[in-house]
Tab-separated table of C-alpha atoms in Angstrom:
chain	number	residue	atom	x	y	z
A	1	UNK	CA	-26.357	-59.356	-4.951
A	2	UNK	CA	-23.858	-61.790	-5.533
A	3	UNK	CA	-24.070	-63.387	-1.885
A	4	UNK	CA	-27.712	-64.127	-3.230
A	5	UNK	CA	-26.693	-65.697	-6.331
A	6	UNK	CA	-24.046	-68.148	-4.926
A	7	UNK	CA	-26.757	-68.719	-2.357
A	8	UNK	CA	-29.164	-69.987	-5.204
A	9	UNK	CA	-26.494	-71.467	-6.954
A	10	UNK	CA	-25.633	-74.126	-4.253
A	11	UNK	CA	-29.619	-74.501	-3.623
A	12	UNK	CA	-29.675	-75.058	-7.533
A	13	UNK	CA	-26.463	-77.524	-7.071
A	14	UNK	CA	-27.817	-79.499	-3.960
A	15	UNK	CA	-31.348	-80.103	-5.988
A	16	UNK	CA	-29.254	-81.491	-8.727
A	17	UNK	CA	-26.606	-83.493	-7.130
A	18	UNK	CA	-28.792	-84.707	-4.267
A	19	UNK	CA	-30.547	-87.315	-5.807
A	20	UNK	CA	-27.063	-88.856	-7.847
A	21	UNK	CA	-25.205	-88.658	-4.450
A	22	UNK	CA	-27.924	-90.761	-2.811
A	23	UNK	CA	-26.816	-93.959	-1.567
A	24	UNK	CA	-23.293	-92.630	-1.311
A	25	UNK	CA	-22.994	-90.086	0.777
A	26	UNK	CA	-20.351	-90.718	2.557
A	27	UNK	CA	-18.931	-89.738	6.245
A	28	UNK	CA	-17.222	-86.861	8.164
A	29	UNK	CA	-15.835	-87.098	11.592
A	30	UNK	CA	-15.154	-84.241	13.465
A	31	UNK	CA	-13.172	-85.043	16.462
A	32	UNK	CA	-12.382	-82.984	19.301
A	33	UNK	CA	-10.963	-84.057	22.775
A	34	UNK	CA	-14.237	-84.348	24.208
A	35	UNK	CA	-16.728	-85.059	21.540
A	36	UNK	CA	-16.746	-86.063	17.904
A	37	UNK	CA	-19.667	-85.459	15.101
A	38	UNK	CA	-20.172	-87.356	12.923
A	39	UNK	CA	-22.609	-86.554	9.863
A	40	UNK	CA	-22.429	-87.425	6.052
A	41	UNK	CA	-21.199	-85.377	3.334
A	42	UNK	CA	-24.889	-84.336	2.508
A	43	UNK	CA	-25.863	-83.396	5.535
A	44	UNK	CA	-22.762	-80.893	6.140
A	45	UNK	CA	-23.140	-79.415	3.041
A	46	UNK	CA	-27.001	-78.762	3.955
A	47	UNK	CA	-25.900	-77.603	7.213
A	48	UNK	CA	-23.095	-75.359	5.922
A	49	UNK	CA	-25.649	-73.663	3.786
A	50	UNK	CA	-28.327	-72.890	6.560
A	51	UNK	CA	-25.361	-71.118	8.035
A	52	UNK	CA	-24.684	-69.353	5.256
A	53	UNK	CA	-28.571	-68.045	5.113
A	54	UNK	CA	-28.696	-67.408	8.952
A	55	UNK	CA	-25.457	-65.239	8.338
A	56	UNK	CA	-26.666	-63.987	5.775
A	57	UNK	CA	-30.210	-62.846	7.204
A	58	UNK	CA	-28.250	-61.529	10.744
A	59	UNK	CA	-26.168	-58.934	8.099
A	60	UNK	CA	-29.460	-58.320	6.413
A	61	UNK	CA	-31.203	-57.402	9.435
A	62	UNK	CA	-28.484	-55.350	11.393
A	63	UNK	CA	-27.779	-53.351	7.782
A	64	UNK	CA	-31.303	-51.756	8.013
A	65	UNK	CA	-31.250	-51.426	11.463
A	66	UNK	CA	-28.100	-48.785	11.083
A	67	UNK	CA	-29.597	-47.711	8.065
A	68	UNK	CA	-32.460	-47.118	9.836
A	69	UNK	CA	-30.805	-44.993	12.419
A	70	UNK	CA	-28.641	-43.402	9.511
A	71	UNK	CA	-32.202	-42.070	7.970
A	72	UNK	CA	-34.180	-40.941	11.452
A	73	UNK	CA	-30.405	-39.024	11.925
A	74	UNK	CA	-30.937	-37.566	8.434
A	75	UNK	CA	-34.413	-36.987	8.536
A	76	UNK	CA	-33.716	-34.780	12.353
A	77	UNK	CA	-30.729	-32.847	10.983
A	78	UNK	CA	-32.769	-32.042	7.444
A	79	UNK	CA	-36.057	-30.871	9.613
A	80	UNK	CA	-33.934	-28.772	11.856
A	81	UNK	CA	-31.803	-27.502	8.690
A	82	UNK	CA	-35.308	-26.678	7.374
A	83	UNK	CA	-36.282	-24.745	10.412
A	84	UNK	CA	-33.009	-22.658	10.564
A	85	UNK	CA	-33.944	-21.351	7.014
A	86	UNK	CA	-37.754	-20.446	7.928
A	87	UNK	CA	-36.408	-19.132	11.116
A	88	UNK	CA	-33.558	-16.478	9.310
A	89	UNK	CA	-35.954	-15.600	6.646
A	90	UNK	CA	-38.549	-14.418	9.348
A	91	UNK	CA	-35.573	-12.764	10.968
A	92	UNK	CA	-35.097	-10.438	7.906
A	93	UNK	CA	-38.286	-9.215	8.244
A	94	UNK	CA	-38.117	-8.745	11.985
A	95	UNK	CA	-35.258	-6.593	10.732
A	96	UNK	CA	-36.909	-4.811	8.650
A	97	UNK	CA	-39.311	-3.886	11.210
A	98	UNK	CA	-36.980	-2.619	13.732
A	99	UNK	CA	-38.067	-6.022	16.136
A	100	UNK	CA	-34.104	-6.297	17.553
A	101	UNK	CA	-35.585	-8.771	20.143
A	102	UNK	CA	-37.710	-11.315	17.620
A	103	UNK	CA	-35.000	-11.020	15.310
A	104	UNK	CA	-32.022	-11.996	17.688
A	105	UNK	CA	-34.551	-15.002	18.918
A	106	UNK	CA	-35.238	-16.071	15.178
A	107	UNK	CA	-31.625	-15.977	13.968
A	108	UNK	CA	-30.040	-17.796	17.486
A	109	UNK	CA	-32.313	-20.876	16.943
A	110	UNK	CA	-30.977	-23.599	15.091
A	111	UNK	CA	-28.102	-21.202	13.677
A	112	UNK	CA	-26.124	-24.207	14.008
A	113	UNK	CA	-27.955	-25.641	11.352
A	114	UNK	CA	-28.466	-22.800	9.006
A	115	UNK	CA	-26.007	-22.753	5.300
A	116	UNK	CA	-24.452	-19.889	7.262
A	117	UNK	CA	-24.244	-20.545	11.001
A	118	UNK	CA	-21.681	-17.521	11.103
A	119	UNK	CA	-23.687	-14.932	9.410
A	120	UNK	CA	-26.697	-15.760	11.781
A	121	UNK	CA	-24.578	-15.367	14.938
A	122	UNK	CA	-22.825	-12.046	13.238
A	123	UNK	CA	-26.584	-10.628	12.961
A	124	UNK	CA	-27.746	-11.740	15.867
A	125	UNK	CA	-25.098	-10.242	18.046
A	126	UNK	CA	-25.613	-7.226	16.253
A	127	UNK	CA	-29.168	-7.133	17.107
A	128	UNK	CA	-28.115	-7.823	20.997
A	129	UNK	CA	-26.253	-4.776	20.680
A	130	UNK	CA	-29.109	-2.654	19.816
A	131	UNK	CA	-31.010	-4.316	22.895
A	132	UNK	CA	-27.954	-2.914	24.734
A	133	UNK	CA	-27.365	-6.550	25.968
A	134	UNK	CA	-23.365	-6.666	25.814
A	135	UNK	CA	-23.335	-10.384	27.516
A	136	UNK	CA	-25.697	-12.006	24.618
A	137	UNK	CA	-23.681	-9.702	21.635
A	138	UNK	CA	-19.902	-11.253	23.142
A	139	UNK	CA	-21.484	-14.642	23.313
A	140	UNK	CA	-22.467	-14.491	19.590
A	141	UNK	CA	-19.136	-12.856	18.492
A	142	UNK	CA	-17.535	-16.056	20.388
A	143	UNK	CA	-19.923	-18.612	18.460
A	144	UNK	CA	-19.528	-16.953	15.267
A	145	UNK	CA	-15.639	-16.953	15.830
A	146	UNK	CA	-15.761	-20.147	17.202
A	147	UNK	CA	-16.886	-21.097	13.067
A	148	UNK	CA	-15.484	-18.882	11.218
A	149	UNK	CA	-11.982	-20.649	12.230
A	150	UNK	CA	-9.164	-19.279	9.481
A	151	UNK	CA	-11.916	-16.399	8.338
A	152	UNK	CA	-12.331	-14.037	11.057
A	153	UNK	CA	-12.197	-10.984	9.082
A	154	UNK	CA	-16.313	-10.659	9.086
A	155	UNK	CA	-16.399	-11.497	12.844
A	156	UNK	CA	-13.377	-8.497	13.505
A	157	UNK	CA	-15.349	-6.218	11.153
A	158	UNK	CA	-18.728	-6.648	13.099
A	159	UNK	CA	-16.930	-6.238	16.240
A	160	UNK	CA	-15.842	-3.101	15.085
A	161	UNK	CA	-19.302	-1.834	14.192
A	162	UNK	CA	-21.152	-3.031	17.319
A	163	UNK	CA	-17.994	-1.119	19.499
A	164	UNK	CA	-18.592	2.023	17.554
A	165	UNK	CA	-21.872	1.769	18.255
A	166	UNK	CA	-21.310	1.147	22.060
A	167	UNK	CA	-19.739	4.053	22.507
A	168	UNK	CA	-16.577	1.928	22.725
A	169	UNK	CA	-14.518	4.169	20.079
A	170	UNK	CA	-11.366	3.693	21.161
A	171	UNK	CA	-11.096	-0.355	20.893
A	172	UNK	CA	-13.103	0.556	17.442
A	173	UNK	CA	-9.519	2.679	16.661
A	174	UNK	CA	-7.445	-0.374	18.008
A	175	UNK	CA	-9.875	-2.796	16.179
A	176	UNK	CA	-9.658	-0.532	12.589
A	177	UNK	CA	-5.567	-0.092	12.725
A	178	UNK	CA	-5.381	-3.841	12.872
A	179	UNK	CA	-8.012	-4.332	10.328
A	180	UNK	CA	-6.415	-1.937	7.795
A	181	UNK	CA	-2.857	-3.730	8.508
A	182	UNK	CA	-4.874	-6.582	6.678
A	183	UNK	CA	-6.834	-5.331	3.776
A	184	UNK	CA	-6.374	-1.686	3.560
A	185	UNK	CA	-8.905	-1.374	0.797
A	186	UNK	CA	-11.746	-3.201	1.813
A	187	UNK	CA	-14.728	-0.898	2.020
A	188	UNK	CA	-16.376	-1.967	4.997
A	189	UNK	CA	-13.072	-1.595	6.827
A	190	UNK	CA	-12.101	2.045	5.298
A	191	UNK	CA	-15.869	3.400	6.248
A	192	UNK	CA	-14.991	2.175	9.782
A	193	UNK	CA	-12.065	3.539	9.889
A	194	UNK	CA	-13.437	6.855	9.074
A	195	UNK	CA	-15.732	6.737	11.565
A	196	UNK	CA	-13.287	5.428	14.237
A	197	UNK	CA	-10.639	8.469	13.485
A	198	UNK	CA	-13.099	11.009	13.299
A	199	UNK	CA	-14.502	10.086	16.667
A	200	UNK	CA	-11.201	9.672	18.222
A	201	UNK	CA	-9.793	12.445	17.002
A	202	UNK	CA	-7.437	10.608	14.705
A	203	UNK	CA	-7.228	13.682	11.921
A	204	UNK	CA	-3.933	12.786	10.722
A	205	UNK	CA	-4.586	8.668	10.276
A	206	UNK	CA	-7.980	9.875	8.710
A	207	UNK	CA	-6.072	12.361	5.982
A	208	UNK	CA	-3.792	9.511	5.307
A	209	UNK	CA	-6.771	6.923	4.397
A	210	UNK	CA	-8.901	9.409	1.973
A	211	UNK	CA	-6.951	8.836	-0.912
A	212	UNK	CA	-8.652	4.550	-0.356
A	213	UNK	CA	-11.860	5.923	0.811
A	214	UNK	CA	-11.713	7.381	-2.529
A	215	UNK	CA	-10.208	5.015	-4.561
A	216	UNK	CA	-12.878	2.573	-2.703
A	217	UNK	CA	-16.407	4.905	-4.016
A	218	UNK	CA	-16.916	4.825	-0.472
A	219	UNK	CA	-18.451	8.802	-0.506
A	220	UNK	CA	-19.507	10.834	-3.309
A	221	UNK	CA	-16.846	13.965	-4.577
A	222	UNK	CA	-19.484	16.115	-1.812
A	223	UNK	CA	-19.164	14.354	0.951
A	224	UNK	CA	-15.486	13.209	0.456
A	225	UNK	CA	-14.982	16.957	0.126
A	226	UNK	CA	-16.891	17.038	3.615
A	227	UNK	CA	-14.922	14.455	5.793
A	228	UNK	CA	-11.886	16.102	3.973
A	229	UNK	CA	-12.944	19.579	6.152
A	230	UNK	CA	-13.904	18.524	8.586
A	231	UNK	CA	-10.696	15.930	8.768
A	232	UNK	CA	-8.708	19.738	8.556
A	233	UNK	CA	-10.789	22.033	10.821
A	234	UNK	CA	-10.331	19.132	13.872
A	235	UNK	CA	-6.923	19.172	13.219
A	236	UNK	CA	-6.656	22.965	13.408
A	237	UNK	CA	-8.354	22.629	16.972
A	238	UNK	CA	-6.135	20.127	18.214
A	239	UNK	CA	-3.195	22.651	17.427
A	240	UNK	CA	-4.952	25.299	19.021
A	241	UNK	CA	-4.963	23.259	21.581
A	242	UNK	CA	-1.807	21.450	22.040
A	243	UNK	CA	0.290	24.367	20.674
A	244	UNK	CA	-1.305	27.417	20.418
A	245	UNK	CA	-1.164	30.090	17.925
A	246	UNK	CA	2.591	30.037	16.588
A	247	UNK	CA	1.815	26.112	15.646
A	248	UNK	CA	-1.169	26.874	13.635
A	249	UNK	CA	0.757	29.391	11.627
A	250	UNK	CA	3.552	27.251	11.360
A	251	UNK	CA	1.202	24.018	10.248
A	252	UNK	CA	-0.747	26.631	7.500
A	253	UNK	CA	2.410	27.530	6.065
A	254	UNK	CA	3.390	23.638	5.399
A	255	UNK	CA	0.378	22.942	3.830
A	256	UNK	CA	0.442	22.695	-0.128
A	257	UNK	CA	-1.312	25.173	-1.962
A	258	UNK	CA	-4.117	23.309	-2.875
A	259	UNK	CA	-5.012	22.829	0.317
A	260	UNK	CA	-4.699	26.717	1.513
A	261	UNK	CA	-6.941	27.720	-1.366
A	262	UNK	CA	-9.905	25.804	0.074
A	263	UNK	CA	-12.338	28.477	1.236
A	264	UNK	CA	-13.884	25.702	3.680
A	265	UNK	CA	-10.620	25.846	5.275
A	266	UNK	CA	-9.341	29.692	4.902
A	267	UNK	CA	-12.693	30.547	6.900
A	268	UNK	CA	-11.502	27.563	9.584
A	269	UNK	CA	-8.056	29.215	9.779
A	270	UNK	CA	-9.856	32.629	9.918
A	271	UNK	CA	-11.686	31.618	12.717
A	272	UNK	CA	-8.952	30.068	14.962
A	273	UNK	CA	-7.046	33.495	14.307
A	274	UNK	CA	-9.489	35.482	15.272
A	275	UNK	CA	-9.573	33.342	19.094
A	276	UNK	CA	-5.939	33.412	19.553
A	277	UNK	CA	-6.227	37.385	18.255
A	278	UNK	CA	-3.921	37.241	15.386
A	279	UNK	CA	-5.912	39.565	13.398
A	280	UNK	CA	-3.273	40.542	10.611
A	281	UNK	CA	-2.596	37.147	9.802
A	282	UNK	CA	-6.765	36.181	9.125
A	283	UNK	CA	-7.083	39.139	7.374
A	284	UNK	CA	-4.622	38.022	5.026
A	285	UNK	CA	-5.879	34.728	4.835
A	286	UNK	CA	-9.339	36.094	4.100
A	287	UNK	CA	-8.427	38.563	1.449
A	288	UNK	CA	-5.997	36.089	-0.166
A	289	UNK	CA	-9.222	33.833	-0.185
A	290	UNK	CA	-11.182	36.455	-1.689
A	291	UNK	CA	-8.564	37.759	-4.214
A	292	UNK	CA	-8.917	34.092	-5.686
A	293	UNK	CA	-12.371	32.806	-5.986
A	294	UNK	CA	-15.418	34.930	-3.956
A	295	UNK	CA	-16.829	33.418	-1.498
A	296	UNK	CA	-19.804	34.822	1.089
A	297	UNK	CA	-18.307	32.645	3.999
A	298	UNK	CA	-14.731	34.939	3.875
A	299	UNK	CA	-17.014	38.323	3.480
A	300	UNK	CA	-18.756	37.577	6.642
A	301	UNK	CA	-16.056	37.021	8.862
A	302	UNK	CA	-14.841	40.641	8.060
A	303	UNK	CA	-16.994	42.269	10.671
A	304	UNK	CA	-14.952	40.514	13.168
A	305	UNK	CA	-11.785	41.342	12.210
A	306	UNK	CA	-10.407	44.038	14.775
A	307	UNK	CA	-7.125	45.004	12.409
A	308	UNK	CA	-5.254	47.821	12.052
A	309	UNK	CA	-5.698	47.944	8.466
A	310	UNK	CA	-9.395	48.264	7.955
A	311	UNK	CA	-8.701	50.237	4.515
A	312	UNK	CA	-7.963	46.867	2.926
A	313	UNK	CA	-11.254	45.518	3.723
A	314	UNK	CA	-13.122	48.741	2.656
A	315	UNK	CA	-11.401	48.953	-0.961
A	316	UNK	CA	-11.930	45.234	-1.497
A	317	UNK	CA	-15.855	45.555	-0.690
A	318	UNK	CA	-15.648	48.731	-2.706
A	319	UNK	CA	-14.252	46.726	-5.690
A	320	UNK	CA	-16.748	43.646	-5.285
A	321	UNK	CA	-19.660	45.989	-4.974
A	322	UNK	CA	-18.252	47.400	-8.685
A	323	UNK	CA	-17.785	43.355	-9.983
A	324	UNK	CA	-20.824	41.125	-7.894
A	325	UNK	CA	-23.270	44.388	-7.062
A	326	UNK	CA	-24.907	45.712	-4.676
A	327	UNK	CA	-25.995	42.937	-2.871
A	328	UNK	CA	-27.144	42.725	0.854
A	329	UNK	CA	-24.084	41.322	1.914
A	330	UNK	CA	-21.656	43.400	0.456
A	331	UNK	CA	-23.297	46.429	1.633
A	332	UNK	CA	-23.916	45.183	5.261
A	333	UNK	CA	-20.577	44.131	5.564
A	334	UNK	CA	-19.491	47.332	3.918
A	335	UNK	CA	-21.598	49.658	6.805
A	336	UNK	CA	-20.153	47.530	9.412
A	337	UNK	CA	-17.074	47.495	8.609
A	338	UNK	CA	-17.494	51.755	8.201
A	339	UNK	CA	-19.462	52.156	11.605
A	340	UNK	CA	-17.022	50.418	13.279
A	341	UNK	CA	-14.480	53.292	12.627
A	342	UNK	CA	-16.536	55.850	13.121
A	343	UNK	CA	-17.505	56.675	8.824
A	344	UNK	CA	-21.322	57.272	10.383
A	345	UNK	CA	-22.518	58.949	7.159
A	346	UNK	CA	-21.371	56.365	5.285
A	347	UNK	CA	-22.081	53.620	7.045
A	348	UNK	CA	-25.896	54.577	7.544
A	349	UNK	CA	-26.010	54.750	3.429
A	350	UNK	CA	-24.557	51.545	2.953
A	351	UNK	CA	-27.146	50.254	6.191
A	352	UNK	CA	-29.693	51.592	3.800
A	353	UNK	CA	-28.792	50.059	0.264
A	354	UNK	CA	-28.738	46.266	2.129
A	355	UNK	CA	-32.167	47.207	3.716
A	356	UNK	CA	-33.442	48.222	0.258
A	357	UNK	CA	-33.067	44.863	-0.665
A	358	UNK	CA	-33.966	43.000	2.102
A	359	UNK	CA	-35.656	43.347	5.499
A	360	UNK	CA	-33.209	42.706	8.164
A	361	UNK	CA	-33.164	42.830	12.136
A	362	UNK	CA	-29.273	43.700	12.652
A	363	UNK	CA	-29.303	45.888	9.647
A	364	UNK	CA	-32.173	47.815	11.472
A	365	UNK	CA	-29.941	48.370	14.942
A	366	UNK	CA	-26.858	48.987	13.458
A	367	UNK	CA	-28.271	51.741	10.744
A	368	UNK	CA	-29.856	52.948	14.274
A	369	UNK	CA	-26.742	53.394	16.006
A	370	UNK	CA	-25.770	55.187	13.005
A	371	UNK	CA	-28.267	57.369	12.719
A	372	UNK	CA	-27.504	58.179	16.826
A	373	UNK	CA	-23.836	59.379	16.124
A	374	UNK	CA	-25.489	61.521	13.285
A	375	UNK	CA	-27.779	62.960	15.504
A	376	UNK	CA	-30.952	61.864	14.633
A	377	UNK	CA	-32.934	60.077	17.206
A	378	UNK	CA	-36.344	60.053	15.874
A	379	UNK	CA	-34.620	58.447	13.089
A	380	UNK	CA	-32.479	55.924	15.264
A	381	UNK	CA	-36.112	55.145	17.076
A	382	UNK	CA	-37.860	54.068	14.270
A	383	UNK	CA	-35.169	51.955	12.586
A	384	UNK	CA	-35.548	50.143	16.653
A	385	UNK	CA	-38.889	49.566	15.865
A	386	UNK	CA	-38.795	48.515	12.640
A	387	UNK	CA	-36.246	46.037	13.685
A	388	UNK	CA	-38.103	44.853	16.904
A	389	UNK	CA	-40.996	43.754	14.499
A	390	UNK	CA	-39.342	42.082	12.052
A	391	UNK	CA	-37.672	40.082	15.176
A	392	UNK	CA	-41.408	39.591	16.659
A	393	UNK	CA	-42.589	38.677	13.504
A	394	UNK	CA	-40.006	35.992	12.769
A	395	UNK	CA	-40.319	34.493	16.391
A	396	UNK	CA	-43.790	34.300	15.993
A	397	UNK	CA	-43.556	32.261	12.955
């Protein structure tokens, strides 16, 4: 703007002074070893100001020209931009169909250009992954890297995800211990990790992280309760396994009380002392179990107890028949535990009293074999029957 004015200044200036300089214009000599110019002082100043205008109209013209190239530049990157976002909103519903293959193609193109270039390559590896193409998933986890420069921690967490879901569980573990090293109460991270220990057989790390998974509202109380058990039952394997029986007992008698009064885990411990035929010690953990809060899990495992101290078991059913009733349980588990040594009398009653109550296919056989030590096989025949039935009848529906 001001170039203009100056330039219609002097046009203003020569219109004025022209005419009084008339007549006495004088004369400039420019002299150079070869040639010399000569002109007047009105004609320089005219030809000093054409210059001025041609320079003037060559920055002119060359201004839109990049200007012009600055716009089509704009006008490309805004219509791609534009495409990117049509593109990863069509991806979301390709997701929400299930379409792995649209979805990967929608959220690849143009994700250079989308507002978040990572999260389309995060998503779109992830969708490779459930193609089960491993080439196209690493390619997108390098891209997305590639971006994310200082912030990895979404790429490392989606790597994580799409190796447990390989199969690959045991990079997952490497990949969760170095993720928890850096934020050991993100969510995302502590779910992972759950999975990762569980699968790897990790029991110890995964004890260690509940208190964060819980801290984090990762689970409800239910299903913290849940990974908790299961978290203790794989760990009671793994002894069975590494170090037998005298290691279980010795790891049971470390725990805290809290955590031997779970019924969840009394019937686990029951169970692994039953394999490795320590029968004293899971009777004692079930009646302890029972002496504390009743629970049908503990009664059930009686039957399989081979101890030398069955009169334990028979006064406590005895005594919860008195308190909880007659119920089908109690009863059964009462006539096994009598037919077992050799009470045939009383164990056919107690057969009896549970099939009073309900219909039931073992009850049937074992009040028959029963009824065959007492000497009745007309008896012992039709209780046979009876049960076959009931089993035919249940296959059937």
């Amino acid at each position: 703007m001001l170039r203009v004015l100056a330039l219609f200044l002097l046009v203003i200036a020569g219109i004025v002074v022209g005419p009084m300089l008339a007549g006495h214009q004088g004369y400039v000599l420019i002299q150079t070893d070869n040639y010399n110019v000569e002109t007047s002082v009105t004609g320089l100043v005219i030809m000093a100001i054409v210059l001025f205008v041609v320079l003037f109209l060559i920055e002119w013209l060359l201004r839109r020209i990049f200007r012009t190239g600055a716009r089509t530049r704009g006008w490309f990157i805004g219509r791609k931009s534009s495409k990117a976002r049509k593109h990863t909103r069509q991806a979301m519903i390709k997701m929400a169909e299930g379409d792995h293959r649209q979805m990967e193609k929608l959220l690849a193109r143009h994700a250079d250009h989308a507002e978040q270039p990572m999260v389309n390559y995060l998503l779109a590896a992830e969708a490779a992954s459930q193609r089960g193409d491993e080439i196209r998933t690493n390619q997108y986890l390098e891209r997305a890297a590639e971006i994310a420069d200082t912030d990895q921690l979404p790429v490392d967490i989606t790597r994580v995800r799409i190796q447990l879901a390989q199969g690959e569980i045991h990079a997952a573990r490497h990949g969760v211990d170095r993720l928890l090293g850096l934020s050991p109460r993100h969510p995302e991270i502590l779910r992972l990790a759950e999975q990762a220990y569980m699968r790897t057989g990790a029991y110890a790390s995964l004890l260690e992280i509940l208190p964060s998974i819980s801290k984090a509202e990762i689970y409800d109380e239910d299903q913290l309760q849940r990974v908790q058990e299961q978290a203790y039952i794989g760990m009671m394997d793994q002894l069975m396994v590494e170090e037998g029986s005298e290691g279980l007992k010795r790891w049971w008698k470390n725990q805290s009380r809290k955590t031997r009064h779970e019924a969840a885990l009394q019937v686990a411990m029951a169970v692994q002392l039953i394999k490795c035929n320590d029968q004293d010690l899971a009777q004692e953990v079930i009646l302890d179990g029972l002496k504390r809060h009743y629970d049908e899990r503990l009664v059930a495992m009686m039957p399989k107890l081979r101890s030398g101290n069955p009169e334990q078991l028979e006064k406590f059913l005895r005594q919860a028949i008195k308190q909880q009733g007659a119920t089908p349980l109690l009863t059964s588990t009462l006539g096994q535990i009598l037919l077992k040594h050799g009470e045939w009398l009383q164990a056919s009653e107690a057969f009896k009293q549970a099939l009073d109550q309900r219909p039931d296919p073992y009850d049937y056989a074992w009040l028959a074999d029963a009824l065959d030590k007492l000497h009745q096989p007309a008896e012992a025949a039709e209780m046979r029957r009876l049960g076959l039935m009931l089993t035919i009848n249940h296959s059937a529906q």
